[in-house]
mmCIF file of C-alpha atoms in Angstrom:
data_model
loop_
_atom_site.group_PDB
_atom_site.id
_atom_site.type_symbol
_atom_site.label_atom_id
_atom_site.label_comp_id
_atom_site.label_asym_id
_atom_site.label_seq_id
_atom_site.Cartn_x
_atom_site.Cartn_y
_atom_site.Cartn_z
ATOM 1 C CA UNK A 1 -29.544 -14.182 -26.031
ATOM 2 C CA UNK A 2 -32.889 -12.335 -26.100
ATOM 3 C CA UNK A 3 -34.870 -11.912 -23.468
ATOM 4 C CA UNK A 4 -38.576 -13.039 -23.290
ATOM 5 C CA UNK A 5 -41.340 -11.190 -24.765
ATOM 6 C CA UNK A 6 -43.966 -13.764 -24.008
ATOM 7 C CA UNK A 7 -44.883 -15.593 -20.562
ATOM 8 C CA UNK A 8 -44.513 -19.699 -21.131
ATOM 9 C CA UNK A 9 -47.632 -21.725 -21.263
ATOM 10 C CA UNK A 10 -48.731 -24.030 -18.878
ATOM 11 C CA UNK A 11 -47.760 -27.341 -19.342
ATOM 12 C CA UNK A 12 -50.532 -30.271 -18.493
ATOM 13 C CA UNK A 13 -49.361 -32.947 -20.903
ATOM 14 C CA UNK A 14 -47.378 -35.461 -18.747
ATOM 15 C CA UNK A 15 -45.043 -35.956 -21.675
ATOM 16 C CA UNK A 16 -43.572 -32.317 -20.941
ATOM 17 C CA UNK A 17 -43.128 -33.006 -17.353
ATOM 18 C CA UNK A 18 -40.521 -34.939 -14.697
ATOM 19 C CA UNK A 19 -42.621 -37.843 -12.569
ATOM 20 C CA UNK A 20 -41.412 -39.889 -9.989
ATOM 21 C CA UNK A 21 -43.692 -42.889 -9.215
ATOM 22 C CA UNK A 22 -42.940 -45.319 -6.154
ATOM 23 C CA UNK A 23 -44.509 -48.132 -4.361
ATOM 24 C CA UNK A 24 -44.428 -51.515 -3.302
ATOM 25 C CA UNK A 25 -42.455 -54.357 -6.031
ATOM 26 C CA UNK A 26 -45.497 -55.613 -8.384
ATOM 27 C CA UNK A 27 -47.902 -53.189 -7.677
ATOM 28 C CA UNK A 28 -47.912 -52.475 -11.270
ATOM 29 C CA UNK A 29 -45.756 -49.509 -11.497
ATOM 30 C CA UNK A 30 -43.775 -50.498 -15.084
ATOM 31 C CA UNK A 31 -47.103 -51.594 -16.187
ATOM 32 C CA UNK A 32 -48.211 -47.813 -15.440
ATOM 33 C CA UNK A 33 -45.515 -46.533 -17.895
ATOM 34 C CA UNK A 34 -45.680 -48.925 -20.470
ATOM 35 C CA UNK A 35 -48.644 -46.844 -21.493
ATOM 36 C CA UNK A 36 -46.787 -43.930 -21.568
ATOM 37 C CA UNK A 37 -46.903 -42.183 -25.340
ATOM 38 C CA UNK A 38 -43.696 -43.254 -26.983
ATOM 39 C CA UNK A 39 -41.957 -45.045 -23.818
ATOM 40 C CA UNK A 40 -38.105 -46.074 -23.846
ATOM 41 C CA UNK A 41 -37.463 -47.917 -20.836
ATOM 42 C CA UNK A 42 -33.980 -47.689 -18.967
ATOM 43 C CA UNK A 43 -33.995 -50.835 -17.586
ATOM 44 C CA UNK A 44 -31.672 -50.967 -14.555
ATOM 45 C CA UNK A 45 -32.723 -54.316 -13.040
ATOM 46 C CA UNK A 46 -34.807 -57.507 -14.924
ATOM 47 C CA UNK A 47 -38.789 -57.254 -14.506
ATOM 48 C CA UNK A 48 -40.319 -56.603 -17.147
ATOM 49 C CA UNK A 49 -40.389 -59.400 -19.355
ATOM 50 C CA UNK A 50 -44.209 -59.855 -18.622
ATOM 51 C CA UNK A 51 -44.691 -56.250 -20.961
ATOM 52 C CA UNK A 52 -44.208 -55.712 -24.517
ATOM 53 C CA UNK A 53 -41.995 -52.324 -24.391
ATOM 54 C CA UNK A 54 -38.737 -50.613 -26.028
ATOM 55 C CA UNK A 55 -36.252 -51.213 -23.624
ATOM 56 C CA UNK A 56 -32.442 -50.346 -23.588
ATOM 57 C CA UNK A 57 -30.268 -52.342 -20.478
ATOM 58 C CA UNK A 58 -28.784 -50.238 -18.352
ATOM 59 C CA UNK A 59 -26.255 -52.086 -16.035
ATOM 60 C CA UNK A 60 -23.610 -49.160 -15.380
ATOM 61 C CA UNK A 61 -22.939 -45.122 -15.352
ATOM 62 C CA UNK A 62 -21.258 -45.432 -18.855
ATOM 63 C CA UNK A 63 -24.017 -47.041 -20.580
ATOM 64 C CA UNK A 64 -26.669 -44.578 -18.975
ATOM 65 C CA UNK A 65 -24.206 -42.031 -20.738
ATOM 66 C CA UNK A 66 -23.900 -43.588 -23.978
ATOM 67 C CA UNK A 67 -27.955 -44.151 -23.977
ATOM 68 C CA UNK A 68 -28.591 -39.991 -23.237
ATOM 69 C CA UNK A 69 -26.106 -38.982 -25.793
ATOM 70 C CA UNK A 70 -28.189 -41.494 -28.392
ATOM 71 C CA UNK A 71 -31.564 -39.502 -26.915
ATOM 72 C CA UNK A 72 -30.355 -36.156 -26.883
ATOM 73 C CA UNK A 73 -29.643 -36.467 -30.664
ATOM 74 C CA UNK A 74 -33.392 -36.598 -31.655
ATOM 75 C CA UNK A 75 -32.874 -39.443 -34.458
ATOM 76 C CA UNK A 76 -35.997 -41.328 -32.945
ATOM 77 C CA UNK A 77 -39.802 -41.837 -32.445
ATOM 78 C CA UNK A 78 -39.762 -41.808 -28.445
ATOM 79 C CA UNK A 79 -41.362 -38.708 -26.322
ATOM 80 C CA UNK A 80 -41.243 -40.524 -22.435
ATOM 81 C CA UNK A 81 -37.891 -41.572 -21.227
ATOM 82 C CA UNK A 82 -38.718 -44.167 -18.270
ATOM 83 C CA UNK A 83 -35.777 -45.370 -15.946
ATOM 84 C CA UNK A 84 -36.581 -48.510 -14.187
ATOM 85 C CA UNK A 85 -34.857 -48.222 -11.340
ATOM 86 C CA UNK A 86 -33.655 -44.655 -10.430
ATOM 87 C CA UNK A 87 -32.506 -46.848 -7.298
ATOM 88 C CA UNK A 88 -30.361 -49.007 -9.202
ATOM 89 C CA UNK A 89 -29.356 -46.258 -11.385
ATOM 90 C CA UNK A 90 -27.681 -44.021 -8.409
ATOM 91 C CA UNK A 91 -26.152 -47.108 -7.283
ATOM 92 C CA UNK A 92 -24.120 -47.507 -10.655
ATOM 93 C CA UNK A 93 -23.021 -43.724 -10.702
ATOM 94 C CA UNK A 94 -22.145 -44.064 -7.001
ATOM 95 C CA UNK A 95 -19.601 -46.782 -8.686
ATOM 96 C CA UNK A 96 -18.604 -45.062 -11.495
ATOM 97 C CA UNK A 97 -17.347 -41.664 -9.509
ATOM 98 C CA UNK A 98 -16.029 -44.186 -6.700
ATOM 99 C CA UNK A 99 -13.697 -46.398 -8.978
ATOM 100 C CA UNK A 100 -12.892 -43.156 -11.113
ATOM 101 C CA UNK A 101 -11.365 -41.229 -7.988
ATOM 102 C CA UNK A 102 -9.867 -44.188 -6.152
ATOM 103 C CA UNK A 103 -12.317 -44.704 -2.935
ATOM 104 C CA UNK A 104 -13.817 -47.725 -1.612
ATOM 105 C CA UNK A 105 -16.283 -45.490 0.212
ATOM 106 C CA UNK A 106 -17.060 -41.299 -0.120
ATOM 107 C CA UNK A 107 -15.749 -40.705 3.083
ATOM 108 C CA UNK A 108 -12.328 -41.481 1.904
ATOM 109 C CA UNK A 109 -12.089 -38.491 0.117
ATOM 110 C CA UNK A 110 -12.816 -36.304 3.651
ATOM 111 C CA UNK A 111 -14.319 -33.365 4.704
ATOM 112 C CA UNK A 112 -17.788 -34.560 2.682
ATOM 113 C CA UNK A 113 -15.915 -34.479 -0.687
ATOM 114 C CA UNK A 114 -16.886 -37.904 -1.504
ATOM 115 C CA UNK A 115 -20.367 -37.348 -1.413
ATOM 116 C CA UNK A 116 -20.250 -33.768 -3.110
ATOM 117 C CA UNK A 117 -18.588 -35.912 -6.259
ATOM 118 C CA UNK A 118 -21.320 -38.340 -6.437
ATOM 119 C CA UNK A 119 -24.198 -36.268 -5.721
ATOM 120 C CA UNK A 120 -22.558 -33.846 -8.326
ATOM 121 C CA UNK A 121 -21.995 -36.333 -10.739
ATOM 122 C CA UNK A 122 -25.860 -37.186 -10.480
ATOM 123 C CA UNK A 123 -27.948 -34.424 -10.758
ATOM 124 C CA UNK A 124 -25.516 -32.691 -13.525
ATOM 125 C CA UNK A 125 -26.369 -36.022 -15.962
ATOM 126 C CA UNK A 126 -30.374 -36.655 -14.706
ATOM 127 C CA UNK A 127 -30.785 -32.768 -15.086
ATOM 128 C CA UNK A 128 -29.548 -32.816 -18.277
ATOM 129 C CA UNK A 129 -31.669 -35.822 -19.324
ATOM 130 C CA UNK A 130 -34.500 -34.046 -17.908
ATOM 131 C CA UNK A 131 -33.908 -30.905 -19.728
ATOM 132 C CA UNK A 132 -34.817 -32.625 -23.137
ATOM 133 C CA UNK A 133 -38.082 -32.233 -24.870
ATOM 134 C CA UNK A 134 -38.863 -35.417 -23.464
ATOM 135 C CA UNK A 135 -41.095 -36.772 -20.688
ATOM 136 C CA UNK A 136 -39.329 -38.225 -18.089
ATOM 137 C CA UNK A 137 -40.594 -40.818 -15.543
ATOM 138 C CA UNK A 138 -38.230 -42.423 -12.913
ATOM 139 C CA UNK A 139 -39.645 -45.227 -10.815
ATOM 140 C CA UNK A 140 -38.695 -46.636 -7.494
ATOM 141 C CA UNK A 141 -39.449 -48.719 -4.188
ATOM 142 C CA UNK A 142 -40.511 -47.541 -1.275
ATOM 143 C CA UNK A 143 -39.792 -47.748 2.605
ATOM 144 C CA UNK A 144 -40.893 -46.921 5.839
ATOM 145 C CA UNK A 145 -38.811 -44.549 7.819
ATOM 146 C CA UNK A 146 -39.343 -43.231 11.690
ATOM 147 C CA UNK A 147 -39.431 -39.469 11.734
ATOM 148 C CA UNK A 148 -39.487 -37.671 14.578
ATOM 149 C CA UNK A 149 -41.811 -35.169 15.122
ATOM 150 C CA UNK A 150 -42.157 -32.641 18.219
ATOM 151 C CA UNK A 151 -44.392 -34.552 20.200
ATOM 152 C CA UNK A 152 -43.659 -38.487 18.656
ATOM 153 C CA UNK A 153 -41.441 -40.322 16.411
ATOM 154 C CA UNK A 154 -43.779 -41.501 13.382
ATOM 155 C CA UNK A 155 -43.764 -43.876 10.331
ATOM 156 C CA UNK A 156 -43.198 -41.987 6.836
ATOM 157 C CA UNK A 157 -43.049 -43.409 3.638
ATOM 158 C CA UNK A 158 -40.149 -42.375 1.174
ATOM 159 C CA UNK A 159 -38.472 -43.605 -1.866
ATOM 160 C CA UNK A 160 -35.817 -46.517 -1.922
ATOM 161 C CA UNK A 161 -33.135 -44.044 -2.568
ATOM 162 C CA UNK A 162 -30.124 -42.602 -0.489
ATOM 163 C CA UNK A 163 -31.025 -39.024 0.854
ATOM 164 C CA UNK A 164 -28.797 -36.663 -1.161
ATOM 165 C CA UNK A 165 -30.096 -38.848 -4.595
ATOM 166 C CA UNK A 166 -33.866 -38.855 -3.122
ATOM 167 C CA UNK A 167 -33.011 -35.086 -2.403
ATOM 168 C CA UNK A 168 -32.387 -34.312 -5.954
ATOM 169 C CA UNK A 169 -34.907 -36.267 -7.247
ATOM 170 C CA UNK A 170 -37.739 -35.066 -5.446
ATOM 171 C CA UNK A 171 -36.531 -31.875 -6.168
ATOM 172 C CA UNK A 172 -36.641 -31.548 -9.825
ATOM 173 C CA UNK A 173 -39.960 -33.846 -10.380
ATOM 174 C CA UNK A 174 -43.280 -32.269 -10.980
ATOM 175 C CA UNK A 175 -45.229 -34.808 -10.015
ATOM 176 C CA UNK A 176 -44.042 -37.036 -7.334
ATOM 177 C CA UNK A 177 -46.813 -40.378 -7.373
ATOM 178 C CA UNK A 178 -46.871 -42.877 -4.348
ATOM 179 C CA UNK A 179 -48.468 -45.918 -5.660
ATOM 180 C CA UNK A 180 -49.901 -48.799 -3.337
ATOM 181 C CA UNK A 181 -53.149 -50.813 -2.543
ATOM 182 C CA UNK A 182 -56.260 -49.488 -1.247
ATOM 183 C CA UNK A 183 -59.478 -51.841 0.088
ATOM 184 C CA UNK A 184 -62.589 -51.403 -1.514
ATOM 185 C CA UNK A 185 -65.661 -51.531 0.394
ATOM 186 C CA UNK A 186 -69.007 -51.609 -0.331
ATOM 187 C CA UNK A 187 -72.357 -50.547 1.262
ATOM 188 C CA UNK A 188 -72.319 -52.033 4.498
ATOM 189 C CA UNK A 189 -68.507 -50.807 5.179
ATOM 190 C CA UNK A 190 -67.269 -54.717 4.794
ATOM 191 C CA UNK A 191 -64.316 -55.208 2.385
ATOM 192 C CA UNK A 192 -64.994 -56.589 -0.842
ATOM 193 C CA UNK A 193 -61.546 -56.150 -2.654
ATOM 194 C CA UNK A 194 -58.723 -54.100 -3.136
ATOM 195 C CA UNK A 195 -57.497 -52.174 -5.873
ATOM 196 C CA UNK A 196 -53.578 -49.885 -6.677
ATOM 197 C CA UNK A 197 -54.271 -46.214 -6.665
ATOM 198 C CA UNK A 198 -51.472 -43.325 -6.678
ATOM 199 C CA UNK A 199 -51.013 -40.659 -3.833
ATOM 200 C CA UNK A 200 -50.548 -37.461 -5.853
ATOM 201 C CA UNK A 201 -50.742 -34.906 -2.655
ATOM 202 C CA UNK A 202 -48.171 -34.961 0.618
ATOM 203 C CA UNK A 203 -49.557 -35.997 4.014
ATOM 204 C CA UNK A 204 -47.413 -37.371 7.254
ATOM 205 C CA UNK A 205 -47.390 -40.707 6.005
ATOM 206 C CA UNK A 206 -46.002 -40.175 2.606
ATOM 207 C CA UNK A 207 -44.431 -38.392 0.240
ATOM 208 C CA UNK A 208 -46.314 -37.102 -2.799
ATOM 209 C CA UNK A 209 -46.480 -34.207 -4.716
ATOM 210 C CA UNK A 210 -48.411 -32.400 -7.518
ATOM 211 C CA UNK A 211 -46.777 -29.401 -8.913
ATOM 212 C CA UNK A 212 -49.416 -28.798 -11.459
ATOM 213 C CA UNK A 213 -52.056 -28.330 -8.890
ATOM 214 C CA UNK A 214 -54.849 -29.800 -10.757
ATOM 215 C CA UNK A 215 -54.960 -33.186 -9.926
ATOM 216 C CA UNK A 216 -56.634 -34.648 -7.289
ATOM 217 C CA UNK A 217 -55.602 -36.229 -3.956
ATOM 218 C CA UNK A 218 -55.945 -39.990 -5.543
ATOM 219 C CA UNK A 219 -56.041 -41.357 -8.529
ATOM 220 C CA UNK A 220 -56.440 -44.959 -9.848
ATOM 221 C CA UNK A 221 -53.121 -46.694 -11.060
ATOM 222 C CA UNK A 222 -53.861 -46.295 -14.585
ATOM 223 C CA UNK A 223 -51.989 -44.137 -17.075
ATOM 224 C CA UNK A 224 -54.777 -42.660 -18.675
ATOM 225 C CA UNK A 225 -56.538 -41.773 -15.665
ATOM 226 C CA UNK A 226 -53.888 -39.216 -15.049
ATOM 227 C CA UNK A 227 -53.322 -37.888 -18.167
ATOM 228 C CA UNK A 228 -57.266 -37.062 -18.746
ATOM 229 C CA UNK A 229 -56.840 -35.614 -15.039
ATOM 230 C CA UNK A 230 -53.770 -33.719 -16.171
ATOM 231 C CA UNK A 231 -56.228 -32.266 -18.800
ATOM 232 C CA UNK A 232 -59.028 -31.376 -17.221
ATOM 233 C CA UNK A 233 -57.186 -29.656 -14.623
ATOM 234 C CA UNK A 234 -55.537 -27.421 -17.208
ATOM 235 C CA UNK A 235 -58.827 -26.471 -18.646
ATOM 236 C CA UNK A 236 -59.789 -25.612 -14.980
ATOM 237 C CA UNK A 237 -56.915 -23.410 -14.455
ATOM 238 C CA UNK A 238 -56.077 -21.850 -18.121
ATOM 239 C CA UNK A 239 -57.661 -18.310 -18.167
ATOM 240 C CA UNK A 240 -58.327 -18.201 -22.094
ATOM 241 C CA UNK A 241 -60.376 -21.118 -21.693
ATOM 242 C CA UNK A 242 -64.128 -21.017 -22.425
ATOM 243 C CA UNK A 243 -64.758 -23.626 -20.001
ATOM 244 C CA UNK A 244 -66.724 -22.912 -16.919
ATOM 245 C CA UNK A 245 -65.311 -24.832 -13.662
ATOM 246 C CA UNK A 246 -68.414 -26.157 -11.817
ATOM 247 C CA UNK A 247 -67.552 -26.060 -7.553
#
């Protein structure tokens, strides 16, 4: 294997990169990636018969399996992979490893073995999935967790997912996008309406994260709206370009 004689380009097309998008149920969130350039939904769980998308039931470890050996093999048209749930989906390859080692529960194994298996099992197949020249998007719930801080316990907001899985997830993503509702006001500060809008940076009462660094702290909950933000922020940041950044 030769080693690199060239450094990699920046990459600002969301079809290149690993998303995680969470929120509240019918916010919108599948209708976000049903926009998505060449989408292939893994559906883990019913909802979306109200969209018009290619979509490939997913209701067990196996059949994610079968469905990322059929990807991996290029004979198709898609370019964004979108599971829908990763919740559901960590829940069918905590079965799988379960039933295939004999345990009712991880602990039966002892000494954390259990949950080394099944955390194993999970990021070896997503990573691989994610490895493709394919975007990725996984979407989930979310909850509200107490955290305790040095002075106070407070409220966070995190993804529907065990710890270990959200671990791994958060982890490998490059964008990590908390969708929910914000009130729209108008001149006299009264509320007039309300509209969804992702979270793309981390405060203390959620988690959110933009790896790219170009995009800014909220966007609206519209697929296009963050892929022209996606590209403007790589014209902002890419040194050959002849574009001037006004600040």
């Amino acid at each position: 294997m030769a080693l690199p004689t060239e450094k990699t380009k920046i990459k600002s097309d969301i079809r290149d990169l690993v998303t995680l998008l969470y929120g509240q149920p019918k916010i919108g969130k599948s209708k976000f990636c049903s926009h998505a350039d060449g989408a292939l939904f893994l559906a883990t769980e019913p909802g979306l018969n109200h969209l018009e998308v290619f979509q490939m039931p997913v209701s067990s470890w196996p059949e994610f399996l079968s469905v990322c050996s059929d990807i991996a093999k290029g004979n198709h048209n898609y370019r964004t992979i979108v599971i829908d749930t990763i919740d559901n989906l960590f829940k069918y390859c905590r079965d799988y490893v379960l039933n295939k080692h004999g345990l009712l529960h991880e602990q039966d194994a002892g000494y954390g073995k259990g949950y080394d298996l099944v955390k194993n099992e999970f990021h070896k197949r997503l990573m691989a999935l994610s490895l493709l020249p394919y975007g990725l998007i996984m979407v989930s719930h979310a909850e509200e967790k107490e955290v305790k801080g040095r002075a106070k316990t407070e409220i966070k907001i995190f993804p529907t997912l065990p710890k270990s899985a959200r671990q791994i997830v958060l982890g490998m993503s490059d964008l990590i996008l908390y969708a929910e509702i914000e009130e729209v006001y108008d001149e006299q500060n009264a509320v007039t309406g309300y509209k969804p809008v992702i979270r793309t940076k981390p405060t203390s009462c959620y988690e959110a994260g933009d790896r790219t660094g170009s995009l800014p702290d909220t966007l609206p909950l519209d697929y296009e709206a963050l892929t022209e933000a996606l590209r403007a922020g790589a014209v902002q940041t890419d040194p050959t370009s002849t574009s001037v950044s006004k600040s």
